[in-house]
mmCIF file of C-alpha atoms and ligand atoms in Angstrom:
data_model
loop_
_atom_site.group_PDB
_atom_site.id
_atom_site.type_symbol
_atom_site.label_atom_id
_atom_site.label_comp_id
_atom_site.label_asym_id
_atom_site.label_seq_id
_atom_site.Cartn_x
_atom_site.Cartn_y
_atom_site.Cartn_z
ATOM 1 C CA MET A 192 20.983 -14.374 -4.403
ATOM 2 C CA ALA A 193 18.143 -12.215 -5.289
ATOM 3 C CA ALA A 194 14.829 -12.751 -4.242
ATOM 4 C CA VAL A 195 12.436 -13.316 -6.621
ATOM 5 C CA ILE A 196 8.097 -13.059 -7.491
ATOM 6 C CA ALA A 197 6.921 -16.425 -7.994
ATOM 7 C CA GLY A 198 3.177 -15.779 -7.526
ATOM 8 C CA LEU A 199 0.854 -12.245 -6.548
ATOM 9 C CA GLY A 200 -2.125 -11.878 -5.963
ATOM 10 C CA GLY A 201 -4.961 -9.365 -4.285
ATOM 11 C CA TRP A 202 -8.291 -9.379 -2.664
ATOM 12 C CA LEU A 203 -10.574 -6.751 -1.938
ATOM 13 C CA PRO A 204 -13.538 -6.747 0.168
ATOM 14 C CA PRO A 205 -16.676 -7.022 -1.199
ATOM 15 C CA LYS A 206 -19.042 -3.417 0.239
ATOM 16 C CA ILE A 207 -18.256 -0.124 -2.476
ATOM 17 C CA VAL A 208 -19.368 2.762 -1.404
ATOM 18 C CA THR A 209 -19.215 5.300 -4.724
ATOM 19 C CA ASN A 210 -18.493 9.161 -3.644
ATOM 20 C CA ASP A 211 -22.331 10.062 -3.465
ATOM 21 C CA GLU A 212 -23.140 7.277 -0.868
ATOM 22 C CA LEU A 213 -19.415 8.303 1.221
ATOM 23 C CA CYS A 214 -21.832 11.943 0.620
ATOM 24 C CA GLU A 215 -24.742 11.060 2.000
ATOM 25 C CA SER A 216 -23.485 11.735 5.165
ATOM 26 C CA LEU A 217 -20.257 13.915 4.490
ATOM 27 C CA ASP A 218 -19.936 17.257 4.429
ATOM 28 C CA SER A 219 -18.115 16.577 0.808
ATOM 29 C CA SER A 220 -19.330 16.215 -3.410
ATOM 30 C CA ASP A 221 -18.404 13.349 -5.716
ATOM 31 C CA LYS A 222 -16.733 16.418 -8.101
ATOM 32 C CA TRP A 223 -14.446 17.247 -4.533
ATOM 33 C CA ILE A 224 -13.347 13.989 -4.150
ATOM 34 C CA ARG A 225 -12.342 12.940 -7.568
ATOM 35 C CA THR A 226 -10.788 15.905 -8.878
ATOM 36 C CA ARG A 227 -8.913 16.265 -5.877
ATOM 37 C CA THR A 228 -7.941 12.662 -5.512
ATOM 38 C CA GLY A 229 -9.179 10.445 -8.505
ATOM 39 C CA ILE A 230 -10.859 8.428 -6.788
ATOM 40 C CA GLN A 231 -14.509 7.153 -7.402
ATOM 41 C CA GLU A 232 -15.250 4.164 -5.060
ATOM 42 C CA ARG A 233 -13.491 2.360 -2.278
ATOM 43 C CA ARG A 234 -13.751 -1.008 -0.704
ATOM 44 C CA VAL A 235 -14.540 -0.883 2.676
ATOM 45 C CA VAL A 236 -14.968 -4.299 5.515
ATOM 46 C CA THR A 237 -17.879 -4.443 6.927
ATOM 47 C CA ALA A 238 -18.409 -6.370 10.367
ATOM 48 C CA GLY A 239 -16.598 -10.131 10.701
ATOM 49 C CA LEU A 240 -14.119 -8.583 8.457
ATOM 50 C CA SER A 241 -10.977 -7.236 10.075
ATOM 51 C CA THR A 242 -7.187 -7.248 8.200
ATOM 52 C CA ARG A 243 -6.840 -11.151 8.855
ATOM 53 C CA ASP A 244 -9.295 -11.932 6.947
ATOM 54 C CA ILE A 245 -8.446 -9.710 3.977
ATOM 55 C CA ALA A 246 -4.236 -11.077 4.247
ATOM 56 C CA VAL A 247 -5.818 -14.588 4.222
ATOM 57 C CA GLU A 248 -7.478 -14.229 0.661
ATOM 58 C CA ALA A 249 -4.360 -12.453 -0.702
ATOM 59 C CA GLY A 250 -1.704 -14.832 0.705
ATOM 60 C CA ALA A 251 -3.995 -18.018 -0.904
ATOM 61 C CA ARG A 252 -3.820 -15.984 -4.169
ATOM 62 C CA ALA A 253 -0.331 -15.494 -4.237
ATOM 63 C CA LEU A 254 0.518 -18.988 -3.067
ATOM 64 C CA LYS A 255 -2.331 -20.357 -5.330
ATOM 65 C CA SER A 256 -0.511 -17.938 -8.373
ATOM 66 C CA ALA A 257 2.847 -19.725 -7.278
ATOM 67 C CA GLY A 258 1.609 -22.513 -7.473
ATOM 68 C CA GLU A 259 3.166 -23.510 -4.085
ATOM 69 C CA SER A 260 1.002 -24.889 -0.760
ATOM 70 C CA THR A 261 3.660 -23.991 1.347
ATOM 71 C CA THR A 262 6.382 -21.151 2.061
ATOM 72 C CA ASP A 263 9.433 -20.519 4.960
ATOM 73 C CA ALA A 264 7.934 -17.438 6.113
ATOM 74 C CA VAL A 265 5.361 -14.809 6.672
ATOM 75 C CA VAL A 266 4.936 -11.639 6.982
ATOM 76 C CA VAL A 267 2.852 -9.166 6.287
ATOM 77 C CA ALA A 268 2.715 -5.252 6.242
ATOM 78 C CA THR A 269 0.052 -3.435 7.751
ATOM 79 C CA THR A 270 -0.984 -0.357 9.514
ATOM 80 C CA SER A 271 -4.002 -1.576 10.881
ATOM 81 C CA ALA A 272 -3.957 -5.076 12.571
ATOM 82 C CA ASP A 273 -6.606 -6.431 14.178
ATOM 83 C CA ARG A 274 -5.202 -5.796 17.655
ATOM 84 C CA LEU A 275 -1.759 -4.209 19.043
ATOM 85 C CA CYS A 276 -1.002 -7.124 19.963
ATOM 86 C CA PRO A 277 0.154 -9.718 18.595
ATOM 87 C CA ALA A 278 1.112 -9.509 15.374
ATOM 88 C CA VAL A 279 -1.567 -10.259 12.600
ATOM 89 C CA ALA A 280 0.298 -12.431 10.643
ATOM 90 C CA PRO A 281 1.298 -15.575 12.830
ATOM 91 C CA GLU A 282 -2.665 -16.096 12.964
ATOM 92 C CA VAL A 283 -2.656 -15.633 9.637
ATOM 93 C CA ALA A 284 0.374 -17.961 8.567
ATOM 94 C CA HIS A 285 -2.088 -20.400 10.890
ATOM 95 C CA LEU A 286 -5.269 -19.523 8.793
ATOM 96 C CA LEU A 287 -3.696 -20.374 5.746
ATOM 97 C CA GLY A 288 -2.566 -24.177 7.052
ATOM 98 C CA LEU A 289 1.195 -23.168 7.179
ATOM 99 C CA ASP A 290 1.798 -24.229 10.317
ATOM 100 C CA THR A 291 4.280 -23.025 12.888
ATOM 101 C CA VAL A 292 6.449 -21.404 9.821
ATOM 102 C CA ALA A 293 8.044 -17.664 10.752
ATOM 103 C CA ALA A 294 5.680 -14.866 10.813
ATOM 104 C CA PHE A 295 5.651 -11.139 11.702
ATOM 105 C CA ASP A 296 3.967 -8.148 11.360
ATOM 106 C CA ILE A 297 5.740 -4.271 9.821
ATOM 107 C CA THR A 298 4.376 -0.661 10.446
ATOM 108 C CA SER A 299 5.317 1.725 7.529
ATOM 109 C CA ALA A 300 2.090 2.796 6.848
ATOM 110 C CA CYS A 301 1.709 3.466 2.879
ATOM 111 C CA SER A 302 5.229 2.230 2.275
ATOM 112 C CA GLY A 303 4.566 -0.448 3.661
ATOM 113 C CA PHE A 304 5.249 -2.696 0.610
ATOM 114 C CA LEU A 305 9.021 -1.507 -0.343
ATOM 115 C CA TYR A 306 9.851 -1.768 3.709
ATOM 116 C CA GLY A 307 8.320 -5.541 3.613
ATOM 117 C CA LEU A 308 9.701 -6.508 0.561
ATOM 118 C CA ALA A 309 13.371 -5.645 1.648
ATOM 119 C CA THR A 310 13.061 -7.422 4.479
ATOM 120 C CA SER A 311 11.717 -10.061 2.710
ATOM 121 C CA ALA A 312 14.143 -10.149 0.233
ATOM 122 C CA GLY A 313 16.657 -10.300 3.413
ATOM 123 C CA LEU A 314 15.280 -13.505 5.140
ATOM 124 C CA ILE A 315 16.016 -15.120 1.867
ATOM 125 C CA ALA A 316 18.901 -13.177 1.218
ATOM 126 C CA ALA A 317 19.971 -14.234 5.201
ATOM 127 C CA GLY A 318 19.086 -17.881 4.610
ATOM 128 C CA ALA A 319 16.364 -18.092 7.084
ATOM 129 C CA ALA A 320 13.853 -19.101 3.786
ATOM 130 C CA GLU A 321 14.307 -19.908 0.891
ATOM 131 C CA SER A 322 10.661 -19.018 0.245
ATOM 132 C CA VAL A 323 8.242 -15.664 2.041
ATOM 133 C CA LEU A 324 4.658 -14.667 1.686
ATOM 134 C CA PHE A 325 4.320 -11.121 2.188
ATOM 135 C CA ILE A 326 1.611 -9.841 2.093
ATOM 136 C CA GLY A 327 0.166 -5.972 2.212
ATOM 137 C CA ALA A 328 -2.977 -6.305 4.131
ATOM 138 C CA GLU A 329 -4.876 -2.995 5.267
ATOM 139 C CA ALA A 330 -8.306 -2.139 6.953
ATOM 140 C CA PHE A 331 -7.352 0.962 7.738
ATOM 141 C CA THR A 332 -10.742 2.421 7.162
ATOM 142 C CA THR A 333 -11.590 1.114 10.683
ATOM 143 C CA LEU A 334 -9.184 4.021 12.448
ATOM 144 C CA VAL A 335 -10.576 6.936 9.603
ATOM 145 C CA ASN A 336 -13.014 9.361 11.724
ATOM 146 C CA PRO A 337 -16.150 8.481 9.559
ATOM 147 C CA GLU A 338 -16.648 12.498 10.215
ATOM 148 C CA ASP A 339 -13.502 14.126 9.282
ATOM 149 C CA ARG A 340 -14.374 14.925 5.385
ATOM 150 C CA ASN A 341 -10.365 15.398 5.195
ATOM 151 C CA THR A 342 -9.125 11.290 6.142
ATOM 152 C CA ARG A 343 -12.951 9.114 4.908
ATOM 153 C CA PRO A 344 -12.737 10.019 1.031
ATOM 154 C CA ILE A 345 -9.393 8.909 0.710
ATOM 155 C CA PHE A 346 -8.935 5.680 2.516
ATOM 156 C CA GLY A 347 -10.641 1.505 1.366
ATOM 157 C CA ASP A 348 -9.299 -1.469 3.104
ATOM 158 C CA GLY A 349 -8.062 -4.070 0.400
ATOM 159 C CA GLY A 350 -4.730 -6.413 0.335
ATOM 160 C CA GLY A 351 -1.922 -7.896 -2.440
ATOM 161 C CA ALA A 352 0.928 -10.705 -1.623
ATOM 162 C CA VAL A 353 3.692 -11.572 -3.674
ATOM 163 C CA LEU A 354 5.154 -14.883 -3.230
ATOM 164 C CA LEU A 355 9.265 -14.573 -2.975
ATOM 165 C CA ARG A 356 11.442 -17.454 -3.758
ATOM 166 C CA ALA A 357 15.710 -17.095 -3.664
ATOM 167 C CA GLY A 358 16.854 -16.813 -7.154
ATOM 168 C CA ARG A 359 19.771 -15.655 -9.329
ATOM 169 C CA PRO A 360 20.015 -11.464 -9.913
ATOM 170 C CA GLY A 361 19.080 -10.537 -13.115
ATOM 171 C CA GLN A 362 16.251 -13.520 -13.581
ATOM 172 C CA LEU A 363 13.178 -12.393 -14.684
ATOM 173 C CA GLY A 364 10.766 -11.465 -11.726
ATOM 174 C CA SER A 365 14.018 -10.252 -9.596
ATOM 175 C CA VAL A 366 13.899 -7.661 -7.292
ATOM 176 C CA GLY A 367 16.511 -5.137 -7.824
ATOM 177 C CA PRO A 368 18.546 -2.363 -5.636
ATOM 178 C CA ILE A 369 15.931 -0.811 -3.126
ATOM 179 C CA ASP A 370 16.388 2.485 -1.901
ATOM 180 C CA LEU A 371 14.461 3.271 1.741
ATOM 181 C CA GLY A 372 14.767 7.061 3.848
ATOM 182 C CA SER A 373 12.476 7.748 6.630
ATOM 183 C CA ASP A 374 12.116 11.745 8.049
ATOM 184 C CA GLY A 375 11.024 11.207 11.893
ATOM 185 C CA ALA A 376 10.863 15.092 12.174
ATOM 186 C CA LYS A 377 8.145 15.158 10.569
ATOM 187 C CA ALA A 378 5.926 12.641 12.194
ATOM 188 C CA ASP A 379 2.882 14.616 13.642
ATOM 189 C CA LEU A 380 1.706 15.130 9.288
ATOM 190 C CA LEU A 381 -0.305 11.496 9.413
ATOM 191 C CA ALA A 382 -1.148 10.503 12.714
ATOM 192 C CA ILE A 383 -3.206 8.493 15.439
ATOM 193 C CA PRO A 384 -2.962 10.471 18.589
ATOM 194 C CA ALA A 385 -4.009 7.719 21.274
ATOM 195 C CA GLY A 386 -4.341 4.149 22.022
ATOM 196 C CA GLY A 387 -0.418 3.609 21.809
ATOM 197 C CA SER A 388 2.411 3.738 24.910
ATOM 198 C CA ARG A 389 2.937 7.566 24.207
ATOM 199 C CA GLN A 390 -1.204 8.261 25.247
ATOM 200 C CA ARG A 391 -1.779 5.430 28.044
ATOM 201 C CA ALA A 392 1.941 6.995 30.068
ATOM 202 C CA ALA A 393 0.146 9.752 30.192
ATOM 203 C CA SER A 394 -3.023 8.736 31.069
ATOM 204 C CA GLY A 395 -1.704 6.441 34.010
ATOM 205 C CA GLY A 396 -2.646 3.590 31.977
ATOM 206 C CA LEU A 397 -6.316 4.596 33.215
ATOM 207 C CA GLY A 398 -8.413 7.111 32.311
ATOM 208 C CA PHE A 399 -8.986 6.512 28.501
ATOM 209 C CA ASP A 400 -12.325 8.560 28.666
ATOM 210 C CA ALA A 401 -10.599 11.614 29.265
ATOM 211 C CA VAL A 402 -8.758 10.868 25.537
ATOM 212 C CA PRO A 403 -10.403 12.925 22.886
ATOM 213 C CA THR A 404 -12.374 10.973 20.440
ATOM 214 C CA GLU A 405 -10.538 12.336 17.348
ATOM 215 C CA ASP A 406 -7.474 11.852 18.935
ATOM 216 C CA TRP A 407 -8.247 8.100 18.292
ATOM 217 C CA TYR A 408 -8.696 8.461 14.534
ATOM 218 C CA LEU A 409 -6.602 9.366 12.043
ATOM 219 C CA HIS A 410 -4.770 13.276 12.261
ATOM 220 C CA MET A 411 -3.816 14.194 8.610
ATOM 221 C CA SER A 412 -1.649 17.500 7.628
ATOM 222 C CA GLY A 413 -2.531 17.209 3.997
ATOM 223 C CA ARG A 414 -1.162 20.193 1.807
ATOM 224 C CA ALA A 415 2.391 19.513 2.891
ATOM 225 C CA LEU A 416 2.223 15.622 2.349
ATOM 226 C CA TYR A 417 0.875 16.021 -0.531
ATOM 227 C CA THR A 418 4.743 17.950 -1.214
ATOM 228 C CA GLN A 419 6.572 16.027 0.869
ATOM 229 C CA ALA A 420 4.928 12.864 -1.347
ATOM 230 C CA VAL A 421 6.202 14.274 -4.238
ATOM 231 C CA GLU A 422 9.557 14.909 -3.471
ATOM 232 C CA ARG A 423 10.245 11.980 -1.930
ATOM 233 C CA MET A 424 8.820 9.638 -4.809
ATOM 234 C CA THR A 425 10.297 11.343 -7.203
ATOM 235 C CA GLN A 426 14.160 11.754 -5.757
ATOM 236 C CA SER A 427 13.897 7.319 -4.396
ATOM 237 C CA SER A 428 13.029 6.384 -7.803
ATOM 238 C CA ARG A 429 16.377 8.447 -9.253
ATOM 239 C CA THR A 430 17.555 6.684 -6.760
ATOM 240 C CA ALA A 431 16.350 2.975 -7.850
ATOM 241 C CA LEU A 432 17.431 3.812 -11.069
ATOM 242 C CA ALA A 433 20.490 5.085 -10.581
ATOM 243 C CA ARG A 434 21.503 2.110 -8.748
ATOM 244 C CA ALA A 435 19.928 -0.528 -11.358
ATOM 245 C CA GLY A 436 21.417 1.865 -14.148
ATOM 246 C CA TRP A 437 18.141 2.199 -15.754
ATOM 247 C CA ARG A 438 17.402 4.955 -17.515
ATOM 248 C CA VAL A 439 13.572 7.026 -16.942
ATOM 249 C CA ASP A 440 13.940 5.775 -21.092
ATOM 250 C CA ASP A 441 13.795 2.093 -19.920
ATOM 251 C CA VAL A 442 10.917 2.025 -17.416
ATOM 252 C CA ASP A 443 7.676 0.432 -19.262
ATOM 253 C CA TRP A 444 5.352 0.646 -15.985
ATOM 254 C CA PHE A 445 5.408 3.149 -13.207
ATOM 255 C CA VAL A 446 3.653 1.157 -10.312
ATOM 256 C CA GLY A 447 3.168 4.413 -7.334
ATOM 257 C CA HIS A 448 1.628 4.349 -4.237
ATOM 258 C CA GLN A 449 -1.841 5.151 -4.736
ATOM 259 C CA ALA A 450 -2.103 8.010 -1.891
ATOM 260 C CA ASN A 451 -4.017 10.403 -4.815
ATOM 261 C CA ALA A 452 -3.481 10.208 -9.194
ATOM 262 C CA ARG A 453 -2.222 14.024 -8.861
ATOM 263 C CA ILE A 454 0.328 13.017 -6.563
ATOM 264 C CA VAL A 455 1.108 10.164 -8.772
ATOM 265 C CA ALA A 456 0.782 12.702 -12.090
ATOM 266 C CA ALA A 457 3.123 14.657 -10.732
ATOM 267 C CA VAL A 458 5.684 12.371 -10.069
ATOM 268 C CA ALA A 459 5.667 10.976 -13.587
ATOM 269 C CA GLU A 460 5.940 14.335 -15.273
ATOM 270 C CA GLU A 461 8.941 15.121 -12.159
ATOM 271 C CA LEU A 462 10.711 12.159 -13.776
ATOM 272 C CA ASP A 463 9.143 12.705 -17.071
ATOM 273 C CA LEU A 464 7.547 9.906 -17.684
ATOM 274 C CA PRO A 465 4.653 9.646 -19.939
ATOM 275 C CA ALA A 466 0.914 9.339 -18.400
ATOM 276 C CA GLU A 467 0.578 6.195 -20.875
ATOM 277 C CA ARG A 468 2.861 4.603 -18.950
ATOM 278 C CA VAL A 469 1.778 4.799 -15.464
ATOM 279 C CA ALA A 470 -0.674 2.241 -13.978
ATOM 280 C CA VAL A 471 -3.258 4.299 -11.810
ATOM 281 C CA ASN A 472 -6.015 2.072 -10.168
ATOM 282 C CA ILE A 473 -6.942 4.626 -7.557
ATOM 283 C CA ASP A 474 -10.893 5.119 -9.047
ATOM 284 C CA LYS A 475 -12.047 2.344 -7.584
ATOM 285 C CA VAL A 476 -9.849 0.608 -4.957
ATOM 286 C CA GLY A 477 -8.623 4.130 -2.900
ATOM 287 C CA ASN A 478 -5.546 4.345 -0.744
ATOM 288 C CA THR A 479 -5.049 1.357 1.075
ATOM 289 C CA LEU A 480 -1.760 2.096 2.562
ATOM 290 C CA ALA A 481 0.407 -0.869 2.628
ATOM 291 C CA ALA A 482 -1.273 -3.107 -0.348
ATOM 292 C CA SER A 483 -1.826 -0.710 -2.665
ATOM 293 C CA ILE A 484 1.480 -1.780 -5.175
ATOM 294 C CA PRO A 485 0.355 -5.319 -4.757
ATOM 295 C CA LEU A 486 -3.043 -4.670 -5.979
ATOM 296 C CA LEU A 487 -2.497 -1.996 -8.492
ATOM 297 C CA LEU A 488 1.050 -5.190 -10.069
ATOM 298 C CA THR A 489 -2.578 -7.426 -9.497
ATOM 299 C CA ASP A 490 -4.530 -5.703 -11.847
ATOM 300 C CA TYR A 491 -2.367 -4.519 -14.373
ATOM 301 C CA ALA A 492 -0.683 -8.618 -14.273
ATOM 302 C CA ALA A 493 -4.744 -9.847 -14.074
ATOM 303 C CA ARG A 494 -4.881 -8.089 -17.235
ATOM 304 C CA GLY A 495 -2.206 -8.431 -19.173
ATOM 305 C CA ALA A 496 -1.061 -4.716 -19.139
ATOM 306 C CA LEU A 497 2.322 -6.112 -17.506
ATOM 307 C CA ARG A 498 3.704 -8.246 -19.246
ATOM 308 C CA PRO A 499 7.551 -10.610 -18.946
ATOM 309 C CA GLY A 500 9.774 -8.780 -19.857
ATOM 310 C CA ASP A 501 8.331 -5.152 -19.088
ATOM 311 C CA ARG A 502 10.713 -3.070 -17.134
ATOM 312 C CA VAL A 503 8.889 -2.381 -13.801
ATOM 313 C CA LEU A 504 9.291 0.985 -11.607
ATOM 314 C CA LEU A 505 8.037 0.688 -8.003
ATOM 315 C CA ALA A 506 7.428 3.309 -5.231
ATOM 316 C CA ALA A 507 5.975 4.238 -2.437
ATOM 317 C CA PHE A 508 5.396 7.373 0.343
ATOM 318 C CA GLY A 509 3.739 7.299 3.577
ATOM 319 C CA ALA A 510 3.852 8.073 7.736
ATOM 320 C CA GLY A 511 6.887 7.291 9.207
ATOM 321 C CA LEU A 512 7.649 9.423 7.278
ATOM 322 C CA SER A 513 8.937 7.022 4.719
ATOM 323 C CA TRP A 514 9.005 5.646 1.727
ATOM 324 C CA GLY A 515 11.031 4.137 -0.564
ATOM 325 C CA ALA A 516 11.249 2.367 -4.503
ATOM 326 C CA THR A 517 12.811 -0.093 -6.189
ATOM 327 C CA THR A 518 13.042 -1.808 -9.617
ATOM 328 C CA MET A 519 12.032 -4.694 -11.621
ATOM 329 C CA VAL A 520 11.524 -6.857 -15.113
ATOM 330 C CA TRP A 521 8.465 -8.419 -14.876
ATOM 331 C CA PRO A 522 8.114 -12.389 -14.479
ATOM 332 C CA LYS A 523 5.370 -14.590 -15.855
ATOM 333 C CA LEU A 524 2.946 -15.113 -13.811
ATOM 334 C CA ALA A 525 -0.473 -16.413 -13.503
ATOM 335 C CA VAL A 526 -2.557 -13.908 -11.817
ATOM 336 C CA ASP A 527 -6.326 -13.796 -11.358
ATOM 337 C CA ALA A 528 -7.918 -10.975 -11.750
ATOM 338 C CA PHE A 529 -9.876 -9.693 -7.784
ATOM 339 C CA ARG A 530 -13.042 -7.585 -9.169
HETATM 340 O O1 LIG B 1511 -0.711 7.902 1.610
HETATM 341 C C1 LIG B 1511 0.734 8.665 1.964
HETATM 342 C C2 LIG B 1511 0.264 10.043 2.748
HETATM 343 N N1 LIG B 1511 -1.221 10.693 2.060
HETATM 344 C C3 LIG B 1511 -1.248 11.354 1.681
HETATM 345 O O2 LIG B 1511 0.369 11.610 1.009
HETATM 346 C C4 LIG B 1511 -2.160 12.763 0.971
HETATM 347 C C5 LIG B 1511 -1.412 13.368 0.755
HETATM 348 N N2 LIG B 1511 -2.558 14.980 0.467
HETATM 349 C C6 LIG B 1511 -2.961 15.117 -0.431
HETATM 350 O O3 LIG B 1511 -3.805 13.809 -1.554
HETATM 351 C C7 LIG B 1511 -4.042 16.213 -0.573
HETATM 352 O O4 LIG B 1511 -4.114 17.450 0.665
HETATM 353 C C8 LIG B 1511 -5.906 15.563 -0.377
HETATM 354 C C9 LIG B 1511 -6.489 15.087 -1.112
HETATM 355 C C10 LIG B 1511 -6.055 15.408 1.294
HETATM 356 C C11 LIG B 1511 -6.639 17.170 0.165
HETATM 357 O O5 LIG B 1511 -6.370 18.132 -0.868
HETATM 358 P P1 LIG B 1511 -6.030 19.417 -1.461
HETATM 359 O O6 LIG B 1511 -5.794 19.758 -3.232
HETATM 360 O O7 LIG B 1511 -3.921 19.635 -1.061
HETATM 361 O O8 LIG B 1511 -7.243 20.221 -0.623
HETATM 362 P P2 LIG B 1511 -6.919 21.185 1.020
HETATM 363 O O9 LIG B 1511 -6.468 20.284 1.773
HETATM 364 O O10 LIG B 1511 -5.213 22.541 0.004
HETATM 365 O O11 LIG B 1511 -8.639 21.875 1.055
HETATM 366 C C12 LIG B 1511 -8.746 22.823 -0.314
HETATM 367 C C13 LIG B 1511 -9.893 23.162 0.236
HETATM 368 C C14 LIG B 1511 -9.995 23.443 1.915
HETATM 369 O O12 LIG B 1511 -11.208 24.630 1.644
HETATM 370 P P3 LIG B 1511 -10.735 26.432 2.133
HETATM 371 O O13 LIG B 1511 -9.590 26.346 3.112
HETATM 372 O O14 LIG B 1511 -9.606 26.460 0.371
HETATM 373 O O15 LIG B 1511 -11.960 26.848 1.898
HETATM 374 C C15 LIG B 1511 -10.375 22.500 2.487
HETATM 375 O O16 LIG B 1511 -11.042 23.094 3.729
HETATM 376 O O17 LIG B 1511 -10.903 21.830 -0.130
HETATM 377 C C16 LIG B 1511 -11.544 21.790 1.509
HETATM 378 N N3 LIG B 1511 -12.015 20.207 1.723
HETATM 379 C C17 LIG B 1511 -12.461 19.886 0.867
HETATM 380 N N4 LIG B 1511 -14.122 19.823 0.658
HETATM 381 C C18 LIG B 1511 -15.366 18.817 0.201
HETATM 382 C C19 LIG B 1511 -10.568 19.509 2.407
HETATM 383 N N5 LIG B 1511 -11.582 18.460 2.257
HETATM 384 C C20 LIG B 1511 -12.533 17.936 1.589
HETATM 385 C C21 LIG B 1511 -13.766 17.189 0.999
HETATM 386 N N6 LIG B 1511 -14.830 17.851 0.542
HETATM 387 N N7 LIG B 1511 -13.408 16.288 1.334
#
């Protein structure tokens, strides 16, 4: 038994913010952002839009791509759910008209797509579901300090989704062996200090006014993360390739989490993968965390760059720290462009 990708879709909120627009209120420049990250613009949520709405749009497109109107479970990977409680997935399932199906969130930041893929494939392997709608959706720009030039230029909002069905190992679209890992000793490298039980316990459940404003936002140690991202994605990719019995030369497309164009290029260089086999769309979307990989797959599949039979290596890295990688042979899918 294997989990097979039978549908794919993505969605971005309509509001575009270019580097120049961002720099009207931030001490940075288009040149710095382009050269250090590869980002030119990103999409952001506006009033009335949230992760829930993004997930619904992306999920509906994946269902349509699979030619389905029902599924047995909805899994949402997100680190920017609408509320601290409850999970956003049940509401997403409801709004998609999926009635009372199983629905839950997983929180693995930028490696959410790999952790969610493993979890969703696990539901199928356990016999808990014949098909799973797995969505990576984020409105993470709401958690970034608008005054912080270290983090604000990097992130963007959006969602991507796959419909997974039970199938045979080796079948086109079947998810290969998945490598996952974490290093909680480095949890502070990328964290939002306030809002959780630690801060609430420290304040006795009261006195939130005493919490420094910046603690409600993301804190990021960019340089240390950069090194970790390259090391972990490279190592995890090697492990996933070895488990699949593939050589680097077998890979037609490297689909890596879009944290920084330089990180993706460095991983490809470590792996000896030529640039023409490296998928990139960070220039238009920024870092969309759990949505990053399915948005990139949607981009490449919709314009026919990713073709049935192509061998794909997926890898991600993010807060936790956490990381993962897997392989798959691309299936025949009807995928709509999202931008
Ligand atoms: O999604 C997974 C988790 N996140 C990541 O993996 C992020 C990984 N890290 C990165 O992508 C990069 O480290 C960044 C893009 C965040 C930063 O790039 P960098 O090349 O590592 O720059 P840096 O942090 O070493 O800063 C270099 C300089 C500093 O100035 P000094 O100290 O050399 O004078 C910064 O103050 O650039 C300055 N700087 C900026 N300047 C203009 C930092 N951010 C900006 C900015 N505009 N936005």
